[in-house]
Coordinates of C-alpha atoms in Angstrom, one line a residue:
Chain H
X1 CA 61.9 -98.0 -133.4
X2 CA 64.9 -97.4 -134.9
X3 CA 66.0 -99.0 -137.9
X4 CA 69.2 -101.2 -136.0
X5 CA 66.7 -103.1 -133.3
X6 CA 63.9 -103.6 -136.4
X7 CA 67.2 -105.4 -138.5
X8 CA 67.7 -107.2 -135.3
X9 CA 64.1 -108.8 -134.9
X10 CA 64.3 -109.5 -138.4
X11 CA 67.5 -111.9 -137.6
X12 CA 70.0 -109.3 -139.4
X13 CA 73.3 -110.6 -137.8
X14 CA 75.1 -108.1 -138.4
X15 CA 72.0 -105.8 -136.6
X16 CA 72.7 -107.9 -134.0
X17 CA 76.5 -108.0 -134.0
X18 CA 76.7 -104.5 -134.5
X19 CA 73.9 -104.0 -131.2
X20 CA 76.5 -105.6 -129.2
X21 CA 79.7 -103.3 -130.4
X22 CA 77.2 -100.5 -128.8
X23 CA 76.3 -101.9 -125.9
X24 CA 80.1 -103.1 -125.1
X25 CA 80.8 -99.9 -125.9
X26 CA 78.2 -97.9 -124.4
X27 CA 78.0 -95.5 -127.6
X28 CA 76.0 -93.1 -127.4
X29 CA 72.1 -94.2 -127.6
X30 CA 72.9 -97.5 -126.7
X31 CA 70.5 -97.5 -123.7
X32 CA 67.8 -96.4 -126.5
X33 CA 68.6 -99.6 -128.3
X34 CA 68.4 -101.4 -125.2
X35 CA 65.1 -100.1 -123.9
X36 CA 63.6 -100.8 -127.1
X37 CA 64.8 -104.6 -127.0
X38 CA 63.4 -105.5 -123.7
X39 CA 60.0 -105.9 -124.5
X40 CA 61.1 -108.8 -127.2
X41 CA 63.0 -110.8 -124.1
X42 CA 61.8 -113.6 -122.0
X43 CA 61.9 -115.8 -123.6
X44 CA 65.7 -117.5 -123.9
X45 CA 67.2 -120.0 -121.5
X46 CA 70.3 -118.7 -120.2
X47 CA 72.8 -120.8 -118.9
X48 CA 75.9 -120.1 -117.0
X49 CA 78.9 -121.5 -117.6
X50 CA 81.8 -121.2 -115.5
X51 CA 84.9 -123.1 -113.8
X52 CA 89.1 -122.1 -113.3
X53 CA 91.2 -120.9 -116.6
X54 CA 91.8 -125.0 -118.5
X55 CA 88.8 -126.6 -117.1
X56 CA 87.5 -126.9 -120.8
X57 CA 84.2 -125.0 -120.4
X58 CA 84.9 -123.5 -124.1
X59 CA 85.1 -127.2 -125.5
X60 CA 81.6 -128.2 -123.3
X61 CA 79.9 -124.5 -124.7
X62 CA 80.9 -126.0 -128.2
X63 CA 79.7 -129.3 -128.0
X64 CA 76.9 -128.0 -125.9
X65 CA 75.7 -126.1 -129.1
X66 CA 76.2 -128.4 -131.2
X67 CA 73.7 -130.7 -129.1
X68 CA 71.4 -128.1 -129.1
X69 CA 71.4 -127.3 -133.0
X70 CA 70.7 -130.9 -133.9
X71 CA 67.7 -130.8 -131.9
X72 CA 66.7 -127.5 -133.8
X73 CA 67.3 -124.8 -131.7
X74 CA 69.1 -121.6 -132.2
X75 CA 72.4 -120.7 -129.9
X76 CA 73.8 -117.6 -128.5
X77 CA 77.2 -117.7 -126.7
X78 CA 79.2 -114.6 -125.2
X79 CA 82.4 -115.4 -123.9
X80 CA 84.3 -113.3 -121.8
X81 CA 88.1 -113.5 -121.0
X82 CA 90.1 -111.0 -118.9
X83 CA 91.9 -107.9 -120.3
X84 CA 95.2 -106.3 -119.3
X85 CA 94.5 -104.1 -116.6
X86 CA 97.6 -102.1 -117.8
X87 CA 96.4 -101.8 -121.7
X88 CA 93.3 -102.6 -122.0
X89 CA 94.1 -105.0 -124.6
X90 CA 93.0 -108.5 -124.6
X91 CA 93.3 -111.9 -126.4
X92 CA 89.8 -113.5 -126.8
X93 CA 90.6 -117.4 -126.7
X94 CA 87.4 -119.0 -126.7
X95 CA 86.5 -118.7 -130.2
X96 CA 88.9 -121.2 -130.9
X97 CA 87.4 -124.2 -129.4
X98 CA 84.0 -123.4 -131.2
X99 CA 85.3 -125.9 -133.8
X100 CA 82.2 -127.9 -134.2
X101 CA 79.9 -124.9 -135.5
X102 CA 82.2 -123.3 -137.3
X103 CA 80.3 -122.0 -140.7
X104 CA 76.8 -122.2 -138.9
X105 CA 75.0 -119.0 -138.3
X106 CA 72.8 -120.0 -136.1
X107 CA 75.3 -120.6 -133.2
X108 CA 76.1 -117.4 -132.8
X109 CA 79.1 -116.5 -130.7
X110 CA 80.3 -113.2 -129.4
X111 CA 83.7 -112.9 -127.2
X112 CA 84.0 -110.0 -124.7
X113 CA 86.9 -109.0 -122.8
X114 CA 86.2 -107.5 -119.4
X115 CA 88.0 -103.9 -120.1
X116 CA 88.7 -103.0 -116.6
X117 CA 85.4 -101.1 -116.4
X118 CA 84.2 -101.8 -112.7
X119 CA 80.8 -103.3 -112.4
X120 CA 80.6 -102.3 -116.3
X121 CA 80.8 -105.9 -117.7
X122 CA 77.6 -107.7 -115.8
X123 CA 75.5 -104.7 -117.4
X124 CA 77.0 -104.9 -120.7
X125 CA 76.7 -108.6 -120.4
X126 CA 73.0 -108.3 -119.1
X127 CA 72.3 -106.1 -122.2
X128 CA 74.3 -108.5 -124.4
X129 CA 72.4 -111.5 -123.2
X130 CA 69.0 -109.2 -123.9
X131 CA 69.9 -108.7 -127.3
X132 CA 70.6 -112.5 -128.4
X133 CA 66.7 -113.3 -126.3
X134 CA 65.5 -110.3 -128.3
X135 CA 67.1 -111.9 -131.9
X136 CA 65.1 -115.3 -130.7
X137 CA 68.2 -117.3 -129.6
X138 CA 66.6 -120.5 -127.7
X139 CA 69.7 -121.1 -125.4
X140 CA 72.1 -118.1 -124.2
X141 CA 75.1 -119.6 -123.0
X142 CA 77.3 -117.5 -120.7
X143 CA 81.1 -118.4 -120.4
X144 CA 83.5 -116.7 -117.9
X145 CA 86.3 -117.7 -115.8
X146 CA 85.2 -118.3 -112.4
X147 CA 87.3 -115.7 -110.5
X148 CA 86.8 -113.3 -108.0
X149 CA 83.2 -111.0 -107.3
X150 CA 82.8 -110.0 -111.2
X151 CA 82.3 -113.5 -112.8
X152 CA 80.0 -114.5 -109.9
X153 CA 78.0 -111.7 -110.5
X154 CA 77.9 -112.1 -114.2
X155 CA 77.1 -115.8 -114.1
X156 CA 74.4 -115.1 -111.6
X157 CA 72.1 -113.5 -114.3
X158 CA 71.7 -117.1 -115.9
X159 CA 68.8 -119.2 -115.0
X160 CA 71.0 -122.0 -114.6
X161 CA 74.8 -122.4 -113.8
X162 CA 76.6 -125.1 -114.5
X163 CA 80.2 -125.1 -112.7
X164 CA 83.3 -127.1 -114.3
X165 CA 85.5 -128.9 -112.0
X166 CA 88.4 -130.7 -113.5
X167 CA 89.9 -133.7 -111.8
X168 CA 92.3 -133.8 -108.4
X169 CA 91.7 -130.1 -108.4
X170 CA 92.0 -130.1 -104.7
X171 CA 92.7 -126.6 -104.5
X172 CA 90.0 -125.3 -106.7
X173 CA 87.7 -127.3 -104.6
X174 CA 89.0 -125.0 -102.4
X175 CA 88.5 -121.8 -104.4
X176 CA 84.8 -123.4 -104.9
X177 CA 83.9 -122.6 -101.2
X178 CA 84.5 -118.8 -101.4
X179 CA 81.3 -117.8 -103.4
X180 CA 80.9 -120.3 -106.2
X181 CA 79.4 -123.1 -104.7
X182 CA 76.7 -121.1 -103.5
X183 CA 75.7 -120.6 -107.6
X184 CA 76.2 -123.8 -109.1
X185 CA 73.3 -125.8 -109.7
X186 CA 75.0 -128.4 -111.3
X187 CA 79.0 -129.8 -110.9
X188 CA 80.6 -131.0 -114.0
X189 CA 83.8 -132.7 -113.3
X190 CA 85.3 -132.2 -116.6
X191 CA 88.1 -134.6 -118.1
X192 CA 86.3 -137.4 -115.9
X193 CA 89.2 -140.0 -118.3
X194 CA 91.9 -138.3 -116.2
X195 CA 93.2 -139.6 -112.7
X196 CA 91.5 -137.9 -109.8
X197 CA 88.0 -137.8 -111.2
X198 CA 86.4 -140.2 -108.1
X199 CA 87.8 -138.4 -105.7
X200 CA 86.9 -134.9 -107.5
X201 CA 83.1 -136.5 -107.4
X202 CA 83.3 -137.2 -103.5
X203 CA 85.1 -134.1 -102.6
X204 CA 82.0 -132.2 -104.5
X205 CA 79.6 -134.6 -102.8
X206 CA 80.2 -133.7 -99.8
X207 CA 80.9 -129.8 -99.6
X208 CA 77.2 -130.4 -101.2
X209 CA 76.1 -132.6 -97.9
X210 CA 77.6 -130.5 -96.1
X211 CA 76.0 -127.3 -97.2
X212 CA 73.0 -129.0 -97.2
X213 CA 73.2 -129.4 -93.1
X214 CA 74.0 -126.4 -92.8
X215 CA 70.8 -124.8 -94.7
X216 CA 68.9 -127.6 -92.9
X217 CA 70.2 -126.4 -89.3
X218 CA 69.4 -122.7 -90.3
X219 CA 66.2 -123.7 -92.1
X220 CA 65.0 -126.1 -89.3
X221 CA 64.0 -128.7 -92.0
X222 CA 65.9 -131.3 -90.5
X223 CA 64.1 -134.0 -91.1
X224 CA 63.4 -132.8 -94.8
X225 CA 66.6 -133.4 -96.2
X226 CA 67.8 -136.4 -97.9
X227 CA 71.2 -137.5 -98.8
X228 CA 72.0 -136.8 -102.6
X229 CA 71.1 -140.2 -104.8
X230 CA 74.6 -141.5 -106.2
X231 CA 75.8 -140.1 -109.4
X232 CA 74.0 -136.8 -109.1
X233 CA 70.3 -136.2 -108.1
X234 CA 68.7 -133.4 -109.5
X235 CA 65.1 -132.6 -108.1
X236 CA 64.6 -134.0 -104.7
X237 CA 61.7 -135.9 -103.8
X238 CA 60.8 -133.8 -100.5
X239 CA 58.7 -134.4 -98.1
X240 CA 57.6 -130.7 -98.2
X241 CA 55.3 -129.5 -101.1
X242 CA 58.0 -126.9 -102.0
X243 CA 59.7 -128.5 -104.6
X244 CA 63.7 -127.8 -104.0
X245 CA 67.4 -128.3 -105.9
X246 CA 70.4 -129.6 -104.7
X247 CA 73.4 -129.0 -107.0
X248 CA 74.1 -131.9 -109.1
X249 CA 77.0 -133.8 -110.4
X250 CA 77.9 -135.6 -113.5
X251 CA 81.1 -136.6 -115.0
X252 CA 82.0 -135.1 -118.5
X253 CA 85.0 -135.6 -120.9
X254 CA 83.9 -132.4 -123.5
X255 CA 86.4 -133.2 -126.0
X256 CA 84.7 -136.7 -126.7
X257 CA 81.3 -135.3 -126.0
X258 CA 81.1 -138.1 -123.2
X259 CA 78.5 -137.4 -120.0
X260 CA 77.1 -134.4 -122.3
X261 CA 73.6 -136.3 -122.6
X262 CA 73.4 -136.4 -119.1
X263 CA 74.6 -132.7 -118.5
X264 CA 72.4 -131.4 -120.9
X265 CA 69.1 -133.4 -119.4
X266 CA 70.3 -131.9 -115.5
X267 CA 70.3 -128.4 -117.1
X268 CA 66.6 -129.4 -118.8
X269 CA 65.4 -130.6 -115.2
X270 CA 66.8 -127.7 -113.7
X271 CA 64.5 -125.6 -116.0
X272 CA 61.6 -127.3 -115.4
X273 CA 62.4 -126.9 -111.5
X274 CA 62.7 -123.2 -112.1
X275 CA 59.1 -123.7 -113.3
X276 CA 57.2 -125.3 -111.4
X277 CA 59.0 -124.1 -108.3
X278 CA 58.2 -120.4 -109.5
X279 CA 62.1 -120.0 -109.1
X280 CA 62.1 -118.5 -112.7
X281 CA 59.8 -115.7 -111.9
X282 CA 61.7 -114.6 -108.6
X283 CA 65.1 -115.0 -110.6
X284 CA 63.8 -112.8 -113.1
X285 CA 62.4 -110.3 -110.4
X286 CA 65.4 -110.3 -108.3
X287 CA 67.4 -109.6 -111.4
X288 CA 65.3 -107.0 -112.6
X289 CA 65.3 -105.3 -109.0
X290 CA 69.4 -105.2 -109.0
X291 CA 69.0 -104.0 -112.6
X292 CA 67.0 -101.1 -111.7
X293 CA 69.5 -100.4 -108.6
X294 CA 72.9 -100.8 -110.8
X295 CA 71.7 -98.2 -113.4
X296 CA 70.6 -95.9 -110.7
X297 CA 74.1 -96.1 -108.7
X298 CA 76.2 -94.9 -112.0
X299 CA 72.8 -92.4 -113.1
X300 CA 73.2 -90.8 -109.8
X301 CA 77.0 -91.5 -109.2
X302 CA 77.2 -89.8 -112.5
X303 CA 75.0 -86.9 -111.8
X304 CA 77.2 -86.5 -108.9
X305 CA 79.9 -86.5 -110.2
X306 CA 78.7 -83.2 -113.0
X307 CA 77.5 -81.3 -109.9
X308 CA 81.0 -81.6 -108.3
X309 CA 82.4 -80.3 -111.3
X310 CA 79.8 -77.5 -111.8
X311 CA 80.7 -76.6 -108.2
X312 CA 85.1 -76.2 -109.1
X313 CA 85.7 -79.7 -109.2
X314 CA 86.9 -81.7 -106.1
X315 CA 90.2 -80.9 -105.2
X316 CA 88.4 -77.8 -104.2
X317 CA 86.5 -79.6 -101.7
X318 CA 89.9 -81.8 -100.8
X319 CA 92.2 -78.8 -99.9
X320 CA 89.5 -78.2 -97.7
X321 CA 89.0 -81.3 -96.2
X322 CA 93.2 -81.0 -95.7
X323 CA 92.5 -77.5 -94.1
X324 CA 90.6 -79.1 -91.8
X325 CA 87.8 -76.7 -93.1
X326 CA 85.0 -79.3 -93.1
X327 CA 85.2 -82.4 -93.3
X328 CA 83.7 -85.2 -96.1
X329 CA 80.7 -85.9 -94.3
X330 CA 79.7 -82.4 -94.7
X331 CA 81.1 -82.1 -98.2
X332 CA 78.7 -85.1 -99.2
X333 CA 75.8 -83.7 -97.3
X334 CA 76.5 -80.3 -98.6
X335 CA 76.4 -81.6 -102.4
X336 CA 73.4 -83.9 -102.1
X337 CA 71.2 -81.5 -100.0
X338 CA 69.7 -79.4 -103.1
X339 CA 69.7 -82.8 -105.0
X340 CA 67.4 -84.1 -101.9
X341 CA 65.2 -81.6 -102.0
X342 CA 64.4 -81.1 -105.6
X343 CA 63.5 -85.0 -105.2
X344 CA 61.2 -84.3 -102.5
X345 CA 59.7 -81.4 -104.0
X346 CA 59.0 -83.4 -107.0
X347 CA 58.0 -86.7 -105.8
X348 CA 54.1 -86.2 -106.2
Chain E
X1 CA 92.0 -96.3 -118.5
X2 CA 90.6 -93.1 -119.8
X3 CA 86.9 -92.5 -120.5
X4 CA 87.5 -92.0 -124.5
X5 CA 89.5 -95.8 -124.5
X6 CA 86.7 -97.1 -122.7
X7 CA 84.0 -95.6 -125.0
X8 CA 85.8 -96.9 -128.4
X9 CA 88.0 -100.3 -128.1
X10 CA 89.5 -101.6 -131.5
X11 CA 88.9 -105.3 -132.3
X12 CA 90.9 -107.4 -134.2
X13 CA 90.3 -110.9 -136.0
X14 CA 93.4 -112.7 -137.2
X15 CA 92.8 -114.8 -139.4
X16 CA 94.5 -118.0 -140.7
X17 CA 92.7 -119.3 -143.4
X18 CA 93.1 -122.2 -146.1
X19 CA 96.4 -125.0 -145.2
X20 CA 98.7 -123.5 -144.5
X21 CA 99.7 -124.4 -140.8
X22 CA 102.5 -121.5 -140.1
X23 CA 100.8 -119.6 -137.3
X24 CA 103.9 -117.8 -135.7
X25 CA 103.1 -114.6 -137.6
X26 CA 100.1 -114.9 -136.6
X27 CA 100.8 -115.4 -133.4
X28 CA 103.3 -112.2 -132.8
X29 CA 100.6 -110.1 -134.3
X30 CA 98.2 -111.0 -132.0
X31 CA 100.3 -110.2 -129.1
X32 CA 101.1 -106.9 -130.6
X33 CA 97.8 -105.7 -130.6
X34 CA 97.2 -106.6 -127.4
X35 CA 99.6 -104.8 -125.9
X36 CA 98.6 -101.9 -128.4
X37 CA 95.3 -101.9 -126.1
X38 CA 93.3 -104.1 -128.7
X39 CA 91.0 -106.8 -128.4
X40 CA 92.3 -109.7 -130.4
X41 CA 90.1 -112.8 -131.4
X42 CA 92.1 -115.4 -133.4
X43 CA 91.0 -117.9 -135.0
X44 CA 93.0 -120.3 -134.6
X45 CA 94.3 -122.5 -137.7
X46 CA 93.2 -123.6 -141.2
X47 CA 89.6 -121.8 -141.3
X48 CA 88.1 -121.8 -144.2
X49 CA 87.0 -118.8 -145.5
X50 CA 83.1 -119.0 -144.7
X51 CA 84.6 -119.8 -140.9
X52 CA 86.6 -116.2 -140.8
X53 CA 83.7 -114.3 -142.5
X54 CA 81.2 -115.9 -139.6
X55 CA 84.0 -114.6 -136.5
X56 CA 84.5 -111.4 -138.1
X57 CA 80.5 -110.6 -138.9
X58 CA 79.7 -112.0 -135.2
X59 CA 82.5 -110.7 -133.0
X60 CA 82.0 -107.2 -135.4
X61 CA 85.2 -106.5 -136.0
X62 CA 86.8 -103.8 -137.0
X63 CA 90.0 -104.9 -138.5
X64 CA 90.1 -108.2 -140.1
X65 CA 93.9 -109.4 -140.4
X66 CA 94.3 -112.2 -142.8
X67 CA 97.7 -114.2 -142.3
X68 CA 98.3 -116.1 -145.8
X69 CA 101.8 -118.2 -146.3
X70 CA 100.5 -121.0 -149.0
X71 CA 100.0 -118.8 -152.1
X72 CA 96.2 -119.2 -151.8
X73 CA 95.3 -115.6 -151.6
X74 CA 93.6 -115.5 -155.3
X75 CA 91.2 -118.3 -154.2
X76 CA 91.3 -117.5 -150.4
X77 CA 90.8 -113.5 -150.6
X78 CA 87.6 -112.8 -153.0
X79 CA 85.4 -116.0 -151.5
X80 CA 86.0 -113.8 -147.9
X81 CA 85.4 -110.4 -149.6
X82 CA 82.0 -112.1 -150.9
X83 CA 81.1 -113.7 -147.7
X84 CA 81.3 -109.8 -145.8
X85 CA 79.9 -108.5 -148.5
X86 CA 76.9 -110.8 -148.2
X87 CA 76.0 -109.7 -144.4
X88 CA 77.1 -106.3 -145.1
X89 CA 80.4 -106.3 -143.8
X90 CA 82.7 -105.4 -146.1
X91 CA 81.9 -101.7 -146.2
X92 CA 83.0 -100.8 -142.7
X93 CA 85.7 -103.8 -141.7
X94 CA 89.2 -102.9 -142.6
X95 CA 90.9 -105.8 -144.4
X96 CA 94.6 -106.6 -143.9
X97 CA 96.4 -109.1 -145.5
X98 CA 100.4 -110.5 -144.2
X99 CA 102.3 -113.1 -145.2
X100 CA 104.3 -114.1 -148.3
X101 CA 102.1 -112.4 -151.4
X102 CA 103.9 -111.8 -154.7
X103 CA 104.6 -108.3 -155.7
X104 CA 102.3 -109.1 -159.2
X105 CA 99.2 -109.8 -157.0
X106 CA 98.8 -107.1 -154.7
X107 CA 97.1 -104.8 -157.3
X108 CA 94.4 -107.1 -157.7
X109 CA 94.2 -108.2 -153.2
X110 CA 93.8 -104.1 -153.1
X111 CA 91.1 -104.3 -156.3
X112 CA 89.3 -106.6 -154.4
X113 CA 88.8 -104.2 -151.0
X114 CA 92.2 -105.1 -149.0
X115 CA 93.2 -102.0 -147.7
X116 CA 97.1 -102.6 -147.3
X117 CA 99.3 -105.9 -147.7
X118 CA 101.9 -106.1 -145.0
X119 CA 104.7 -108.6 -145.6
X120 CA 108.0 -109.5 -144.1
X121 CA 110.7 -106.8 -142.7
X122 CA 107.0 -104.4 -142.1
X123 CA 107.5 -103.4 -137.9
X124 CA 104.7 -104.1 -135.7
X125 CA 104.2 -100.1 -135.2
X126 CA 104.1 -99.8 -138.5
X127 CA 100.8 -101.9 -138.4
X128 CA 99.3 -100.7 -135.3
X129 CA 99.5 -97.2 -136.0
X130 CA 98.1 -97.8 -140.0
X131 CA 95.0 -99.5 -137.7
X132 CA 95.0 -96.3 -135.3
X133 CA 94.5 -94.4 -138.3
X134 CA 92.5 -96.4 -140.3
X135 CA 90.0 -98.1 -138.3
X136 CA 86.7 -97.5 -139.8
X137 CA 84.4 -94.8 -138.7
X138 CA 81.6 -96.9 -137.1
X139 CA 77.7 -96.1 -137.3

């Protein structure tokens, strides 16, 4: 084991700072280091976190922690914010709000900008989260702005997500529909003290009714579904044996800490569902399995992508594609045919 | 983006630390090195010193930049150099200081492990290529 990853177990946090720099990176190694981390995982609770840019999901992440330290257990937060697609650069914002743990080791907090890198971040963020289970971090909290294909898919490698709603949000009650309410397990209307937050609630309540028809019309449980009990639900009490989740709500105003009790028992629930429902197990298979498939798209893209260049690069192959030569059907076959057959050759 | 920008990203803390509450500097260095391809965390106002040690051990930074206007920087400075030294920091984070410092304490900021003091009139270039040069070798 090498000597970063034994520093790490040891709770060195710079080990574990510095793991991170490598895996955001993707130094060289850094899959070693990850490899060698996952047999310490498992054992975290990671929670999503996610909502539109203002919504105040830093502030909830702080006072979440801060909940969760005074009933003695040990935080991990990574907080990702978008970087200029022109620069790279980035400002990482969300360090700021973490006023409430500021001087306290044991919350510890790592910001991450997205750096352009397609389909990069969820693996980096996957390994990131592995590293803070690894270290022995009780709750990983996962905070990202809840826009477009590459926050869903981050957010969907927590156990639980929790989605922020501020008030009279009409229209992100409309962005909600494209992809996000599918993911939430739980609606926090955030900055519940501000006007709008009633009709926030009954907007949520019933896109959640009405999603829940839907699944019951597909399903064919129609008799097994029951209305969501006022002021959220949590676990319903189904007729079936299978024991089943419907996304709940509760009203929060972070700043104050107000509705956090509640939020923070739903999320509890939620993990005892996962439980008992063996939810947590196929989560953790399902997210293995696209695991397994993401590192082997870039392996092979990447093996590819040498073979191209061992055979003169591909503008080669594009002039004669232009020409009218071949075509990239054939170019494709024609570069993956020896790779096909050294597979077969080997498989047994 | 290139593959070499991708592999090696420079981050930045700026700090503001002790009571002083004049944050503009801070503020137009930030932006700087963002649009020098950086990744900035700031702080955001009066941290104490054990606050800016935790961001820049956890966020592993490689440059720290420490924005001092009240005068503190004899009492502010050392406590931080002790803090990185404690979780093994120090030796690999290179430590700016800006602001308003006398001319008669600089000797003893760049005693203590600051690698350069930049204060008013210095350009932003003049900063972000002393960081493109200077940014520690990382193991």
């Amino acid at each position: 084991m090498t000597e970063l990853i034994e520093n790490l177990l040891d709770g060195d946090h710079r080990a574990l700072a510095r793991t991170i720099t490598k895996i955001e990176d993707r130094a060289p190694g850094y899959r070693d280091l990850v490899s060698q981390l996952h047999e310490h995982t498992g054992q975290a609770d990671v929670i999503g976190i996610t909502g539109s840019p203002g919504a105040g999901k830093s502030t909830l992440v702080d006072k979440m922690a801060e909940e969760y330290r005074d009933r003695g257990l040990t935080v991990g937060v990574i907080a990702i914010d978008p970087s200029s697609p022109f620069t790279g650069g980035a400002v990482l914002g969300d360090r700021i709000r973490m006023a409430s743990n500021t001087g306290d080791m044991d919350v510890f907090f790592r910001s991450m900008s997205a750096r352009g890198s397609l389909g990069g971040l969820s693996t980096a963020t996957t390994d990131a989260v592995k590293a803070l289970d690894a270290f022995g971090k009780d709750k990983v909290i996962i905070e990202t702005v809840g826009a477009g294909q590459n926050e869903v898919d981050i957010v969907r490698m927590a156990d639980t997500v929790a989605v922020l709603v501020p008030p009279a949000s009409g229209d992100d009650v409309q962005m909600l529909k494209a992809g996000i309410l599918e993911i939430a397990d739980l609606f926090a209307v955030n900055k519940a003290d501000l006007d709008g937050a009633n009709r926030t609630v009954q907007e949520l309540r019933e896109m959640i009714e009405m999603r829940r028809d839907e699944l019951a019309v597909a399903t064919g449980h129609h008799g097994a579904v029951e209305k969501t009990s006022p002021g959220g639900g949590g676990a319903d009490e189904e007729t079936d044996d299978e024991p089943s989740w419907s996304p709940s709500i509760v009203e929060t105003v972070a700043k104050r800490g107000e509705g956090l009790g509640e939020l923070l028992s739903i999320l509890d629930d939620h993990r005892e569902y996962l439980v008992s429902s063996g939810q947590l197990e196929s989560k953790a298979r399902d997210r293995y399995a696209a695991e397994i498939r993401t590192l082997l798209r870039e392996d092979s893209a990447e093996l590819l992508a040498e073979e191209i260049e061992a055979r003169g690069g591909i503008e080669g192959f594009v002039d004669r594609v232009l020409d009218r030569e071949t075509d990239p059907y054939a170019v494709a076959d024609d570069l993956l045919d020896p790779v096909v057959e050294c597979v077969e050759s080997k498989r047994d | 983006m290139s593959e070499a920008q991708e592999q090696r990203t420079i981050r930045c803390l700026v700090g503001k630390v002790g009571l002083d509450g004049h944050d503009r500097g801070a503020h137009v260095i930030a932006r700087a090195f963002r649009d020098a391809g950086f990744e900035v965390i700031y702080s955001g106002l009066h941290k104490a010193p054990e606050e800016v040690v935790q961001a820049a051990v956890q966020e592993d930074v490689d440059v720290l930049g420490l924005s001092i206007l009240s005068g503190a920087h004899n009492t502010l400075v050392p406590k931080i150099m002790d803090g990185l030294e404690e979780y093994g920091a120090k030796e690999d984070t290179l430590i700016l200081v800006g602001g308003i410092i006398p001319d008669e304490d600089r000797d003893e900021l760049l005693d203590l492990g600051v690698s350069r003091i930049f204060g008013p009139g210095a350009s932003m270039d003049e900063i972000v290529d002393f960081i493109r040069e200077n940014a520690p070798e990382r193991q």
